[in-house]
Coordinates of C-alpha atoms in Angstrom, one line a residue:
X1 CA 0.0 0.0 0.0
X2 CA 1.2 3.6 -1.0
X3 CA 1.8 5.9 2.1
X4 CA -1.3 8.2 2.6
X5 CA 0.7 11.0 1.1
X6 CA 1.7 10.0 -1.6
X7 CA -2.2 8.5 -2.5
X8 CA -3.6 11.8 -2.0
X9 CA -1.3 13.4 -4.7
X10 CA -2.3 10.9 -6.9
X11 CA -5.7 11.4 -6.2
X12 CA -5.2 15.1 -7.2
X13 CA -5.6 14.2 -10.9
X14 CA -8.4 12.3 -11.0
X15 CA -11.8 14.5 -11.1
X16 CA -14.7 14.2 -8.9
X17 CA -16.2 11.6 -9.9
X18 CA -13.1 9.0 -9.8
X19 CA -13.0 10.4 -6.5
X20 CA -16.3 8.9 -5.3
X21 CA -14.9 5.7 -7.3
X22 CA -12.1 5.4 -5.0
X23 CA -13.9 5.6 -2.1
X24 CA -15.7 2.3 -2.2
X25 CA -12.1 0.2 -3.2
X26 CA -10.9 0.1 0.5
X27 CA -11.2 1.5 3.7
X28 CA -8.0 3.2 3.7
X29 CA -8.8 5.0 0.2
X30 CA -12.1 6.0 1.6
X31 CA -9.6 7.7 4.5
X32 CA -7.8 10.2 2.4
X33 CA -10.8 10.4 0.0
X34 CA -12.7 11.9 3.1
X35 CA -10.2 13.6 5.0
X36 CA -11.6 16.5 3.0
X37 CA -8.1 17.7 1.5
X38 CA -9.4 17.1 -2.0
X39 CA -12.7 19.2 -1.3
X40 CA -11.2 23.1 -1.5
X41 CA -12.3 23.1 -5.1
X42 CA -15.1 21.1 -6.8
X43 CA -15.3 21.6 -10.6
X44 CA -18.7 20.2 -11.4
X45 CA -18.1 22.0 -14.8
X46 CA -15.5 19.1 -15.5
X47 CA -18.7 16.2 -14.6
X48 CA -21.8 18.8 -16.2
X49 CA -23.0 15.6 -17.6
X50 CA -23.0 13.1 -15.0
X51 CA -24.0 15.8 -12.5
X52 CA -27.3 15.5 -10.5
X53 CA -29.1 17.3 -8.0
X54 CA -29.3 14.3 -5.5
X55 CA -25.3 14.1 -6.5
X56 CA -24.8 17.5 -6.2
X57 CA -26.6 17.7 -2.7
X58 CA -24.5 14.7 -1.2
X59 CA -21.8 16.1 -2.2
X60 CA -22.4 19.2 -0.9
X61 CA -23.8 17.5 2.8
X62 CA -21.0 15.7 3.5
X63 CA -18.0 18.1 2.0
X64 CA -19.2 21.5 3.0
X65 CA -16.7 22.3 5.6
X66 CA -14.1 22.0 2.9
X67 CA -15.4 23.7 0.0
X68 CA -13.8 27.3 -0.8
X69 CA -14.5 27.6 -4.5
X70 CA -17.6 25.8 -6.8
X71 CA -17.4 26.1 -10.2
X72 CA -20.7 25.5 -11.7
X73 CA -19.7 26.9 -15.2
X74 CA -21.8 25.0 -17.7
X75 CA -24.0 22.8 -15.6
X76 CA -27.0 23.9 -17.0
X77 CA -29.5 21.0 -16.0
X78 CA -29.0 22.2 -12.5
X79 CA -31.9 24.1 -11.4
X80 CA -33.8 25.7 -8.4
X81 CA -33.4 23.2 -6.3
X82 CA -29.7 22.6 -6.8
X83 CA -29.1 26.6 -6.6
X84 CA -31.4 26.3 -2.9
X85 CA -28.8 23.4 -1.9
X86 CA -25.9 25.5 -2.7
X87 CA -27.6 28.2 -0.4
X88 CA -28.1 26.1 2.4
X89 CA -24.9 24.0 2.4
X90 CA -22.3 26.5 1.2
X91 CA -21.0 29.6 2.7
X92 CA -19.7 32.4 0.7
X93 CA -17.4 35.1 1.0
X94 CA -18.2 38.2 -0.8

């Protein structure tokens, strides 16, 4: 097994959705994978097309804490209800 380190370096490169992929291989991936280190910036612009709201909300429930930037470019089947999760979960600096 890789030292946690270097894991979460690798896991750098992979996007959001390889992320919630790793997760479910072992207990030790699931570790690093929910440290929240990766969370600072979720680019659901990269996964527009696999993007849901229930995903979306998940996401947003259990990371939250960790986010500091969302970029949301291009996900257009998001609607109302997504923008009311982001409102509730997320908190914004002006």
């Amino acid at each position: 097994m890789l030292p946690s380190n270097l894991s979460l370096k690798i896991f750098r490169y992979l996007e959001l959705r390889d992320w919630l992929n790793c997760a479910e291989v072992c207990s030790t991936w699931r570790a690093i994978i929910q440290s929240g280190t990766l969370w600072s910036q979720i680019n659901f612009s990269v996964e527009k097309d696999w993007i849901t709201e229930g995903k979306m909300k998940q996401i947003l429930q259990n990371y939250r804490p960790f986010v500091i930037h969302l970029n949301l470019r291009g996900c257009t089947t998001l609607k109302g209800p997504s923008l009311k999760c982001i409102s509730e979960y997320c908190t914004f600096n002006y």
